[in-house]
Short mmCIF file of C-alpha atoms in Angstrom, two decimals:
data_model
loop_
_atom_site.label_atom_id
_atom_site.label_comp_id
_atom_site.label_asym_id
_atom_site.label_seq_id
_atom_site.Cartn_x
_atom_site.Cartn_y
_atom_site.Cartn_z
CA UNK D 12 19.53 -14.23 19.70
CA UNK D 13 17.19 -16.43 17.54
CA UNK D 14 19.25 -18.38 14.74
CA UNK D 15 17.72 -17.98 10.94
CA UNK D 16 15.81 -21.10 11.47
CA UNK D 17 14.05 -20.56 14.76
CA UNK D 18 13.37 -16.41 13.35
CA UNK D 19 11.62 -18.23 10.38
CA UNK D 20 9.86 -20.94 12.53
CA UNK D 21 8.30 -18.43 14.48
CA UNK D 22 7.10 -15.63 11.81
CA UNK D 23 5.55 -18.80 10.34
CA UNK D 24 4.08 -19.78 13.49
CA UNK D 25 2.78 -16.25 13.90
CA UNK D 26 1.45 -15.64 10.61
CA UNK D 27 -0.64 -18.71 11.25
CA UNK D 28 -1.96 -18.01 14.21
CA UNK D 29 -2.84 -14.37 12.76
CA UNK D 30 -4.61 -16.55 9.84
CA UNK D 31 -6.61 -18.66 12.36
CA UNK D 32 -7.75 -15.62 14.16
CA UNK D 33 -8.48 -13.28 11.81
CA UNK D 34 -11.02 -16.64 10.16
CA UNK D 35 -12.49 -17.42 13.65
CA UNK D 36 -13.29 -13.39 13.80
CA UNK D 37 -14.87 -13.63 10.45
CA UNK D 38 -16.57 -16.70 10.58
CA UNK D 39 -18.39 -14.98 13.70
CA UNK D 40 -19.80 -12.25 11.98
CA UNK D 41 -20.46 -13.81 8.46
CA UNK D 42 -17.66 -12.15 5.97
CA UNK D 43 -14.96 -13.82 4.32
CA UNK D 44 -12.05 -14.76 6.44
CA UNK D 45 -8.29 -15.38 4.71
CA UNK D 46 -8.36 -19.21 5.18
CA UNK D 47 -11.83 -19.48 2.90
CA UNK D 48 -10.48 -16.70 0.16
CA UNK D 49 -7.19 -18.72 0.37
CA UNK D 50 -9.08 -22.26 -0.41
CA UNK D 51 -10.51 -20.04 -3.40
CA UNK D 52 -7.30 -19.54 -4.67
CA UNK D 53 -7.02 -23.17 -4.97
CA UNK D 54 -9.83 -24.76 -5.83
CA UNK D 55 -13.10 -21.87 -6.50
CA UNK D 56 -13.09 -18.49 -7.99
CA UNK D 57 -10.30 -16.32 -7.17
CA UNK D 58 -11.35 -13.20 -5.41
CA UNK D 59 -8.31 -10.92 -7.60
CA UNK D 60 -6.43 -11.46 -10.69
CA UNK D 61 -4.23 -8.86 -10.87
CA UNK D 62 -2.60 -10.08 -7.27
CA UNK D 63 -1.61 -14.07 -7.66
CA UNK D 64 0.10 -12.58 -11.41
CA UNK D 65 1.63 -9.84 -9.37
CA UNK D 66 3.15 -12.48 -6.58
CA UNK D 67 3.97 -14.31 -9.49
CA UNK D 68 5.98 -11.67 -10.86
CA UNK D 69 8.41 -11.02 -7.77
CA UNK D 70 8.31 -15.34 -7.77
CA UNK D 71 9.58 -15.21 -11.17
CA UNK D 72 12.83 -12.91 -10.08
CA UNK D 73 14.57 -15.03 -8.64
CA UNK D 74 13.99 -17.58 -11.70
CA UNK D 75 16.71 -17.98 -14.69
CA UNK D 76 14.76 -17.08 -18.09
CA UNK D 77 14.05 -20.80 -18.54
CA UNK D 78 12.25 -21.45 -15.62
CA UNK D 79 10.58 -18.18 -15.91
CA UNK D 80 8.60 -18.92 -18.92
CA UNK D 81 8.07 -22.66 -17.97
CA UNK D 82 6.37 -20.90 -14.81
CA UNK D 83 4.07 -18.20 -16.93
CA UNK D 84 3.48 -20.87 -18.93
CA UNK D 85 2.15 -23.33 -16.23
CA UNK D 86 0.23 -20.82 -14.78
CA UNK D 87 -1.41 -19.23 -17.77
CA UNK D 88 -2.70 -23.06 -19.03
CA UNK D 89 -4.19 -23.76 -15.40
CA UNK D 90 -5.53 -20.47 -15.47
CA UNK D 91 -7.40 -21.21 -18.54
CA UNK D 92 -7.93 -24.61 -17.29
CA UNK D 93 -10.15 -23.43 -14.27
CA UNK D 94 -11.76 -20.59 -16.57
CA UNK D 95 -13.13 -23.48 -18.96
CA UNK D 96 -14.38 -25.71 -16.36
CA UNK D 97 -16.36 -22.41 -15.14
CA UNK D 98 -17.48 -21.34 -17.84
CA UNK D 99 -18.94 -24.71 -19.14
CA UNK D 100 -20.73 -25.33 -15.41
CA UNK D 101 -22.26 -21.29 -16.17
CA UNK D 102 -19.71 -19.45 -13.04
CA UNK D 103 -18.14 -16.04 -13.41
CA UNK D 104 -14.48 -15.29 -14.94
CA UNK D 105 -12.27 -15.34 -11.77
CA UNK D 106 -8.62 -15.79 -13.33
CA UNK D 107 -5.91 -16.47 -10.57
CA UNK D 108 -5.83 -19.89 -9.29
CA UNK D 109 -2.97 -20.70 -11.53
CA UNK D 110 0.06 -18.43 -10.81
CA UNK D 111 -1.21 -19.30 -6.74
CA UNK D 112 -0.70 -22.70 -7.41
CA UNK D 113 2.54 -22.38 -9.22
CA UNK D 114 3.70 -20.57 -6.49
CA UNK D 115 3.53 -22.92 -4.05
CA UNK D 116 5.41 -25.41 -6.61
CA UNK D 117 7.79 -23.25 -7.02
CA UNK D 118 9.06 -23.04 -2.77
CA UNK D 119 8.31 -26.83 -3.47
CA UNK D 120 10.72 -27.84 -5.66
CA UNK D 121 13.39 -24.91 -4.81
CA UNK D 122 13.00 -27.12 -1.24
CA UNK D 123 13.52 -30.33 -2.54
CA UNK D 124 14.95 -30.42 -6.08
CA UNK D 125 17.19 -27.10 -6.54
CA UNK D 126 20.13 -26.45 -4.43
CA UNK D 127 22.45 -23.51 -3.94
CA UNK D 128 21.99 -20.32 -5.29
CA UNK D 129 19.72 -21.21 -7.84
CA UNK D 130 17.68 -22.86 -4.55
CA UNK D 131 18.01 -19.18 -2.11
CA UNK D 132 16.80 -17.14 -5.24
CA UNK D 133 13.91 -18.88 -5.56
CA UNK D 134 12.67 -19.27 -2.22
CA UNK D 135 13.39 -15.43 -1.61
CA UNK D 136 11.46 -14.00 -4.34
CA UNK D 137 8.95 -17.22 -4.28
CA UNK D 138 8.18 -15.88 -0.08
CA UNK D 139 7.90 -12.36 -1.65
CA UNK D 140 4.78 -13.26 -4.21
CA UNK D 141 3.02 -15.16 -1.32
CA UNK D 142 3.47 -12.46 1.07
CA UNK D 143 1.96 -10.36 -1.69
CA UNK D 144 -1.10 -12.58 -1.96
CA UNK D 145 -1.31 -12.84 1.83
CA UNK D 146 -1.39 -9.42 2.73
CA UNK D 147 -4.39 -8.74 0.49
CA UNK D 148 -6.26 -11.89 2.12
CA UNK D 149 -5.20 -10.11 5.60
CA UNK D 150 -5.85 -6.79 4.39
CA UNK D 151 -9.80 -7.47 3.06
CA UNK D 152 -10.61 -9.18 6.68
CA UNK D 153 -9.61 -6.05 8.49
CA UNK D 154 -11.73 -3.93 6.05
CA UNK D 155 -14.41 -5.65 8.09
CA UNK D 156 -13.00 -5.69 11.58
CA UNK D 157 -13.32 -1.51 10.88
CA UNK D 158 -16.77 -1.46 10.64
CA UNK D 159 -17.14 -3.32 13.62
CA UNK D 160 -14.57 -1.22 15.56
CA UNK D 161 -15.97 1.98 14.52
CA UNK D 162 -19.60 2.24 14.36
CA UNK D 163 -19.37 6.08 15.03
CA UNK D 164 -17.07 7.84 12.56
CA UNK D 165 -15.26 10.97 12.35
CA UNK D 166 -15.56 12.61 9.43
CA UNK D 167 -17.55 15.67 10.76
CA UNK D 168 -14.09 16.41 12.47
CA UNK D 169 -12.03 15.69 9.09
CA UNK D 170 -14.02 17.73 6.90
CA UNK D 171 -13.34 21.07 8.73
CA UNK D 172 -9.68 20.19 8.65
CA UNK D 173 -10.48 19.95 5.25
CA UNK D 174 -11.76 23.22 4.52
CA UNK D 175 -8.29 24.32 5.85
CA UNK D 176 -6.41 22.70 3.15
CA UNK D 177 -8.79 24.22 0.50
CA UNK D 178 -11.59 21.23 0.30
CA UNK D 179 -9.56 19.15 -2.26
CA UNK D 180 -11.73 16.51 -2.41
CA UNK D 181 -14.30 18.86 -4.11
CA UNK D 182 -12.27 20.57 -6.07
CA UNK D 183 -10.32 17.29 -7.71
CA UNK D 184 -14.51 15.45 -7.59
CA UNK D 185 -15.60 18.56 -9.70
CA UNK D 186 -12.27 18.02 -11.80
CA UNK D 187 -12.88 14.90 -12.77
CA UNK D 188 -16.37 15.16 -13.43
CA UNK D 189 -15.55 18.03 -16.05
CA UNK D 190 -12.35 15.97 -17.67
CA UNK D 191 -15.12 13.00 -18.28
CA UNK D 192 -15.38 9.02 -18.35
CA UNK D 193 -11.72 8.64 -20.16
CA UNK D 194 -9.46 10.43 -17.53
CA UNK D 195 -12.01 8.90 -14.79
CA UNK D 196 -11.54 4.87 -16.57
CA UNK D 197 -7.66 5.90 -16.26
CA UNK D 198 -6.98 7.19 -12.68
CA UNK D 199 -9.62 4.31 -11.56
CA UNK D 200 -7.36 1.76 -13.08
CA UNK D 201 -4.49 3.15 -11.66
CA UNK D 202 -5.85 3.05 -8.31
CA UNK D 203 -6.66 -0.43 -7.93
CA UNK D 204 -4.22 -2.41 -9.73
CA UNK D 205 -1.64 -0.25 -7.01
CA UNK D 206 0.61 -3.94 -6.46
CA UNK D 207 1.03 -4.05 -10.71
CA UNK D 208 2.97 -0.43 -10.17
CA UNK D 209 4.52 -2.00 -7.29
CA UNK D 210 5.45 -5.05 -8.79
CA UNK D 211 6.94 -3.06 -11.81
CA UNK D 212 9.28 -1.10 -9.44
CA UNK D 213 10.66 -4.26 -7.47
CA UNK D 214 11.53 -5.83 -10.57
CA UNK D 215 13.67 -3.53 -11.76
CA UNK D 216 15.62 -2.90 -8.49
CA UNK D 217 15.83 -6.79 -8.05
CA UNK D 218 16.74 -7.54 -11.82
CA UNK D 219 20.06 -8.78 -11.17
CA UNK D 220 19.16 -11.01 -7.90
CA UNK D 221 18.49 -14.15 -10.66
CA UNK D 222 22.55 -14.23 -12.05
CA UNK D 223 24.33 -12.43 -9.42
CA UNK D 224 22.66 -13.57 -6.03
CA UNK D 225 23.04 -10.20 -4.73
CA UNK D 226 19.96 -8.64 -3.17
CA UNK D 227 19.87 -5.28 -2.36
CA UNK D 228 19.60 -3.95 1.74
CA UNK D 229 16.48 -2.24 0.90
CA UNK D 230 14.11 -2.72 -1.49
CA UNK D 231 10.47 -1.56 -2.48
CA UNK D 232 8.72 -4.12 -0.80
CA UNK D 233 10.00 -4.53 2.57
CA UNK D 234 8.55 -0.88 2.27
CA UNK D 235 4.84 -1.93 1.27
CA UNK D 236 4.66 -4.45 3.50
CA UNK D 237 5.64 -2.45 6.76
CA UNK D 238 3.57 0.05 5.84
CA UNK D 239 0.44 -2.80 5.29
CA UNK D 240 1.34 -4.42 8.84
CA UNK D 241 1.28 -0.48 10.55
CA UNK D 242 -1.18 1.01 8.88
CA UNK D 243 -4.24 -0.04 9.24
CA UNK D 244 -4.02 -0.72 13.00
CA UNK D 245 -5.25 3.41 12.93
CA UNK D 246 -7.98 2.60 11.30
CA UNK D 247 -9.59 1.72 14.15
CA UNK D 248 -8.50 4.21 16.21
CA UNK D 249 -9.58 7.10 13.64
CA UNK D 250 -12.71 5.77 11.87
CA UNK D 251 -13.06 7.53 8.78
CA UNK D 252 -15.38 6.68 5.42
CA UNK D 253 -14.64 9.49 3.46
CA UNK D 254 -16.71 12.08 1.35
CA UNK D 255 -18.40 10.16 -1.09
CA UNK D 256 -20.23 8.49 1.88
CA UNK D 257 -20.16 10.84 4.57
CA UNK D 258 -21.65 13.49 2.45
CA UNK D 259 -22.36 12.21 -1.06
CA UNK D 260 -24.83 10.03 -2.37
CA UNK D 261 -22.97 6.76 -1.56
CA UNK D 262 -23.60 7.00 2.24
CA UNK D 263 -27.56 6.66 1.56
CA UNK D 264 -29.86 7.17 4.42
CA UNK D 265 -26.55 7.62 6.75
CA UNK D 266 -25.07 10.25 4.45
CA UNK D 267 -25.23 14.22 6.25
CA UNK D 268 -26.35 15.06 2.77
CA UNK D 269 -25.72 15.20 -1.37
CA UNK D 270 -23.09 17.51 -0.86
CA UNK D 271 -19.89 15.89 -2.42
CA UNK D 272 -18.69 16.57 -5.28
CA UNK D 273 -20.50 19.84 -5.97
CA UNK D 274 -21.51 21.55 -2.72
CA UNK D 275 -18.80 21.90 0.32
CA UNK D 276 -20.24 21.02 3.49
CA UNK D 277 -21.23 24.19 5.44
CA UNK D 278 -19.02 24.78 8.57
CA UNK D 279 -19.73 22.81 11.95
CA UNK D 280 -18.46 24.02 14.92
CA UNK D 281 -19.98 21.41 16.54
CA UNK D 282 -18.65 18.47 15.00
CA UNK D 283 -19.21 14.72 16.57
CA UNK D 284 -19.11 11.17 15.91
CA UNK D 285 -21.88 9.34 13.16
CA UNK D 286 -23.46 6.35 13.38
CA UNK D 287 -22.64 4.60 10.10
CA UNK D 288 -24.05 1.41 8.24
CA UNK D 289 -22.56 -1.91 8.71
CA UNK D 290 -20.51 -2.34 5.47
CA UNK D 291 -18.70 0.38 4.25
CA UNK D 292 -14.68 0.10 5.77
CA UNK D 293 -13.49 2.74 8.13
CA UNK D 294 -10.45 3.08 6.02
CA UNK D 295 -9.27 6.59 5.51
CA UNK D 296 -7.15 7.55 7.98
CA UNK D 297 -4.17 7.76 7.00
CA UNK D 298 -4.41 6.81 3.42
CA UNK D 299 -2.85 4.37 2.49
CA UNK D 300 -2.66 4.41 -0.60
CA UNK D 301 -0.79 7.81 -0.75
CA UNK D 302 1.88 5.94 1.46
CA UNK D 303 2.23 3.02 -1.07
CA UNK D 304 2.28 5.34 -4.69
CA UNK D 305 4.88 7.72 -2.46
CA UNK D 306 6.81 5.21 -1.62
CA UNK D 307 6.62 3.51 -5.77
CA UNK D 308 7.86 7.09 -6.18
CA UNK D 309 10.15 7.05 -4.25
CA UNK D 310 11.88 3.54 -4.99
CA UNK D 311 11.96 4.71 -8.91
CA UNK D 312 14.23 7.20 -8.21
CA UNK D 313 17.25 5.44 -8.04
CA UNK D 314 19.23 2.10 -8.38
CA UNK D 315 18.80 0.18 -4.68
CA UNK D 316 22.98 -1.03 -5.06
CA UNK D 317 24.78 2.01 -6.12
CA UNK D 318 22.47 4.90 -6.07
CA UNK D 319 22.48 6.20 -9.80
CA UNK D 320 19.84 7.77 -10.83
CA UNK D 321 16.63 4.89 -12.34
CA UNK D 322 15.96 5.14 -16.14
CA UNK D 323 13.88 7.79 -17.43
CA UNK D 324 11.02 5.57 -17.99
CA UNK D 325 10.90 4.50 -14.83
CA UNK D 326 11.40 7.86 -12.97
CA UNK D 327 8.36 9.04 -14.92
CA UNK D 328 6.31 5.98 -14.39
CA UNK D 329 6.83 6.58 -10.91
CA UNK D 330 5.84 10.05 -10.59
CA UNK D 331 2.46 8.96 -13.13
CA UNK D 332 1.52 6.30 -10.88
CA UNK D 333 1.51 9.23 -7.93
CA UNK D 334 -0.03 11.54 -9.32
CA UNK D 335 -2.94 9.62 -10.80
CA UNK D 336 -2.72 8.06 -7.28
CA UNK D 337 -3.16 11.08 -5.60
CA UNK D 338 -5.93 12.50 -8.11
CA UNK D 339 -7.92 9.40 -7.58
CA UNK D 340 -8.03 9.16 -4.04
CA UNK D 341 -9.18 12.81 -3.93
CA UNK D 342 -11.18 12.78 -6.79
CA UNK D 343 -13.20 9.99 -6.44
CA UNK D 344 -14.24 10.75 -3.04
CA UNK D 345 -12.21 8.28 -1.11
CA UNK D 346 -10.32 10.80 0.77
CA UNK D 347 -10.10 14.09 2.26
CA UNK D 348 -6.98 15.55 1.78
CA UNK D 349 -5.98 15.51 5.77
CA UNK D 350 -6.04 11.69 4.68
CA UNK D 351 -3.14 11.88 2.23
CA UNK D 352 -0.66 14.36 4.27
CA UNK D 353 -1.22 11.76 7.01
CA UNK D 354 -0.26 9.00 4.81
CA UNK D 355 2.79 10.66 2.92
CA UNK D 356 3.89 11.43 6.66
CA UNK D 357 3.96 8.09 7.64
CA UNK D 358 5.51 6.62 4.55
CA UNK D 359 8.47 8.39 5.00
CA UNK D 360 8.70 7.97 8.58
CA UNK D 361 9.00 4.36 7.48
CA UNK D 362 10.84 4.91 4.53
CA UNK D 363 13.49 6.34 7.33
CA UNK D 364 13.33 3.50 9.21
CA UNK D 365 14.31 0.99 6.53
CA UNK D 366 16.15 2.85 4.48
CA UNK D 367 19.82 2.33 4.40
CA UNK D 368 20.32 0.02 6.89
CA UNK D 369 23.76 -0.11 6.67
CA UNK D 370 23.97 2.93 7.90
CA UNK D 371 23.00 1.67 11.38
CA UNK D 372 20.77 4.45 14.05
CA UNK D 373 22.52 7.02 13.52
CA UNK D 374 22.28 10.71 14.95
CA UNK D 375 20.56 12.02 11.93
CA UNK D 376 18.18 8.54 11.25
CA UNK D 377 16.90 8.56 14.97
CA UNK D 378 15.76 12.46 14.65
CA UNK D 379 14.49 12.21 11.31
CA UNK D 380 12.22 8.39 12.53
CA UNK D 381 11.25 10.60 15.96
CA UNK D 382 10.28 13.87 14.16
CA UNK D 383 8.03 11.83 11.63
CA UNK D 384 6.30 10.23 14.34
CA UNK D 385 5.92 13.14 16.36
CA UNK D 386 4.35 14.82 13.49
CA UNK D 387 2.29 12.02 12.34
CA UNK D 388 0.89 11.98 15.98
CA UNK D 389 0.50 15.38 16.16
CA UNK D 390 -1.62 15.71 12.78
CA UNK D 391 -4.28 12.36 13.69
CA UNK D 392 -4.66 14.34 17.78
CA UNK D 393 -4.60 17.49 16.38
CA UNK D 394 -7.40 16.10 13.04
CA UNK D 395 -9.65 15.13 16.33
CA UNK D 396 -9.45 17.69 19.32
CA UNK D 397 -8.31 20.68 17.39
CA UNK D 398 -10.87 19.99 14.17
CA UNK D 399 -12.65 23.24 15.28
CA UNK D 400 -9.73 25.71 15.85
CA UNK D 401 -9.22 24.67 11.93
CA UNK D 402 -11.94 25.98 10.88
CA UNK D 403 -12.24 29.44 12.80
CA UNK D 404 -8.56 30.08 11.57
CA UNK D 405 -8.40 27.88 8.32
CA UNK D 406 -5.14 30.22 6.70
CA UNK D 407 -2.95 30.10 9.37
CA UNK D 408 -4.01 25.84 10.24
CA UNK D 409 -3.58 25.07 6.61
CA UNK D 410 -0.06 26.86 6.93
CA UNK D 411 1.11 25.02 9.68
CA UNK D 412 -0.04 21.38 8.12
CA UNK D 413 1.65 21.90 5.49
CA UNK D 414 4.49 23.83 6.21
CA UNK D 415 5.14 20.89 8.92
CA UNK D 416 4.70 18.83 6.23
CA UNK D 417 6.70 20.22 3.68
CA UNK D 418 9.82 20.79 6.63
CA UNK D 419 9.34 17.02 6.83
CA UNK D 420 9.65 16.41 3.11
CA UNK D 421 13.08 18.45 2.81
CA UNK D 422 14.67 17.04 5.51
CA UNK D 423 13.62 13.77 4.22
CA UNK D 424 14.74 14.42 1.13
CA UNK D 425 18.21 16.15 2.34
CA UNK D 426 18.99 13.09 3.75
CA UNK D 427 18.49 10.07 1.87
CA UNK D 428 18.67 12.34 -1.55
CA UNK D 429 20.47 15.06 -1.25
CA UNK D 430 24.31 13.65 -1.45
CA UNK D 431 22.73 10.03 -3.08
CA UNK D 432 25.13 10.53 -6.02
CA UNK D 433 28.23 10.81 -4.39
CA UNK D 434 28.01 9.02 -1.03
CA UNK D 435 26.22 5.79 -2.47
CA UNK D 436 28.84 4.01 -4.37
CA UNK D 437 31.31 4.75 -1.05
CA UNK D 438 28.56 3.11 1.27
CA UNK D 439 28.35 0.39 -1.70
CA UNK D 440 32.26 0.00 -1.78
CA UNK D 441 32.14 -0.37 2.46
CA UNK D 442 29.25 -2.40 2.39
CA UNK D 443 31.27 -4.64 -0.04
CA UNK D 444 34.61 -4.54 1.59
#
């Protein structure tokens, strides 16, 4: 068994070769690769600002107050700093170099100046933020390696599911278009700054960490970033665009027409793969995005050390940030709503799989893990060879997809939730003892 030291060494060495590879692949066909957006962090125009402040923020939790603000501070004045030398030479406002470069001070001087606890704290939550910003380099280059995976797409195949589930992509596109620019500025916002909800969640469950050194077993991230390695690896393997493009406006002279949001595609029993352009991602299926907001949901439910229930604010912040999640996805046209049952499927597949791992594999874990990947399965074969057979009999399909589903949800929900209140501070008291 690898010691701590050689299991680090080698997820480093990994994670570097994965960088190398994933530039050399980019570099080839003429996008952005994560060592050039990385050396933009540093020293050009940051691609994101709400990422290098939300890797900041988990950095900062394992930081006494002092050193907090000394790093906010640092970060917002080099911020600034960059913005000004921009701004006089006539570039764009790209905030985010500085909380990337205080970052890397921070594993810096918890390596060489700060020992103890005040030294593991630091280094834990500081690998946390740069995973963060990581990811979302990692994440942007595969965008691109699913276009050129999947020049044929399947959303002729999708769509009829679709119509089994009652078309909610048309129904939430015609929603929004009748609530207006306000509630559409909202759910927007909501859906792309996903890692500030994220980052609002892990803070609370780690708020302790800094003054005890006690981190929980399981915690929001190691969540997000599972379900960010998994993923998107079916992306290429199910090459979706979604509505918008497929049949809306978006998808230009590769669109099957200006049907979305007003005007549900007439049924196909014929459906087939379509050529698509060159730059729009094959990203739909499964959503992701459902699987991250479920799983914000489901990490504000309750305290990650003794299972009482989360504050109120945060139990309602949780459910907001899903719901607008959800509504967005669908309503914006980035989804079909086979997409999101897909996603919420395997989010809590994974959810069981990390969850409680003091608990070891149990009887219960192992059938709960197998029966949410035997139904994730089931739904992406059954979205591409039985596409048809959901539309001639859309009532009974739609009844089995979500019934499955909704079986899934309970059982989920029956055992991770259902005795929480009473069995957590036990497992606590063991896990102590």
């Amino acid at each position: 068994m690898l010691s701590p030291r050689a299991g680090l060494t080698a997820a480093l060495s990994v994670g570097a070769a994965l960088l190398i590879v994933l530039q050399i692949v980019a570099s080839h066909h003429h996008f952005t690769g994560p060592l050039e957006s990385i050396w933009a962090d540093f020293a050009g125009n940051a691609k994101s600002f709400t990422v290098p402040w939300a890797g900041l923020g988990l950095a900062l939790i394992g930081l006494s107050w002092r050193r907090r603000f000394l790093a906010v501070g640092a970060a917002l004045g080099i911020d600034l700093g960059y913005q000004a030398i921009r701004t006089l030479s006539g570039g764009p406002l790209a905030m985010g170099n500085g909380p990337v470069l205080v970052l890397l001070a921070l594993i810096g001087l918890a390596c060489w100046k700060w020992q103890g606890k005040d030294r593991t704290n630091a280094l834990h939550a500081a690998a946390l933020g740069i995973l963060l910003v990581l990811s979302s380099k990692v994440a942007d280059v595969w965008l691109g390696i699913t276009v050129l995976a999947g020049p044929r797409v399947l959303d002729e195949h999708i769509v009829l599911v679709d119509h089994a589930l009652g078309d909610p992509s048309w129904l939430m596109g015609q929603l929004l278009d009748w609530l207006g620019p306000i509630a559409s500025a909202v759910l927007h916002w909501v859906y792309i700054e996903l890692p500030v909800g994220a980052m609002i969640v892990t803070i609370w469950q780690l708020r302790t960490v800094a003054t005890t050194g006690d981190w929980p077993k399981h915690y929001l991230v190691r969540t997000f970033l599972v379900l960010g390695l998994i993923g998107p690896v079916f992306y290429v393997v199910f090459p979706v665009v979604g509505p918008m493009f497929a049949f809306g406006a978006d998808g230009h002279v590769f669109s099957l027409g200006s049907y979305w949001p007003n005007v549900v595609p007439p049924v196909d029993l014929s459906p087939g793969s379509i050529a698509f352009d060159h730059y729009t991602p094959r990203n739909c299926m499964p959503s992701l995005h459902t699987a991250w907001a479920l799983s914000i949901f489901i990490h504000s439910r309750r305290d990650p050390f003794t299972g009482a229930s989360a504050p109120v604010w945060l139990r309602w912040g949780g459910t907001f940030w899903l719901v607008a999640t959800l509504s967005a996805t669908l309503g914006f046209g980035y989804h079909y709503g086979a997409d999101l049952v897909a996603g919420a499927v395997l989010c809590l597949t994974i959810e069981s799989t990390l969850r409680a791992p003091e608990r070891g594999w149990d009887r219960t874990r192992v059938q709960l893990v197998s029966a949410g990947a035997a139904l994730f399965a089931g739904l992406l074969l059954s979205y591409r060879y039985l596409s048809t057979g959901f539309a001639e009999h859309p009532v009974p399909a739609g009844i089995v997809v979500l019934g499955l589903s909704a079986g899934y949800v309970t059982a989920f929900y029956r055992t991770w939730f259902g005795d929480a209140v009473t069995t957590a501070p036990e497992l606590e008291s063991a896990v102590r003892a």
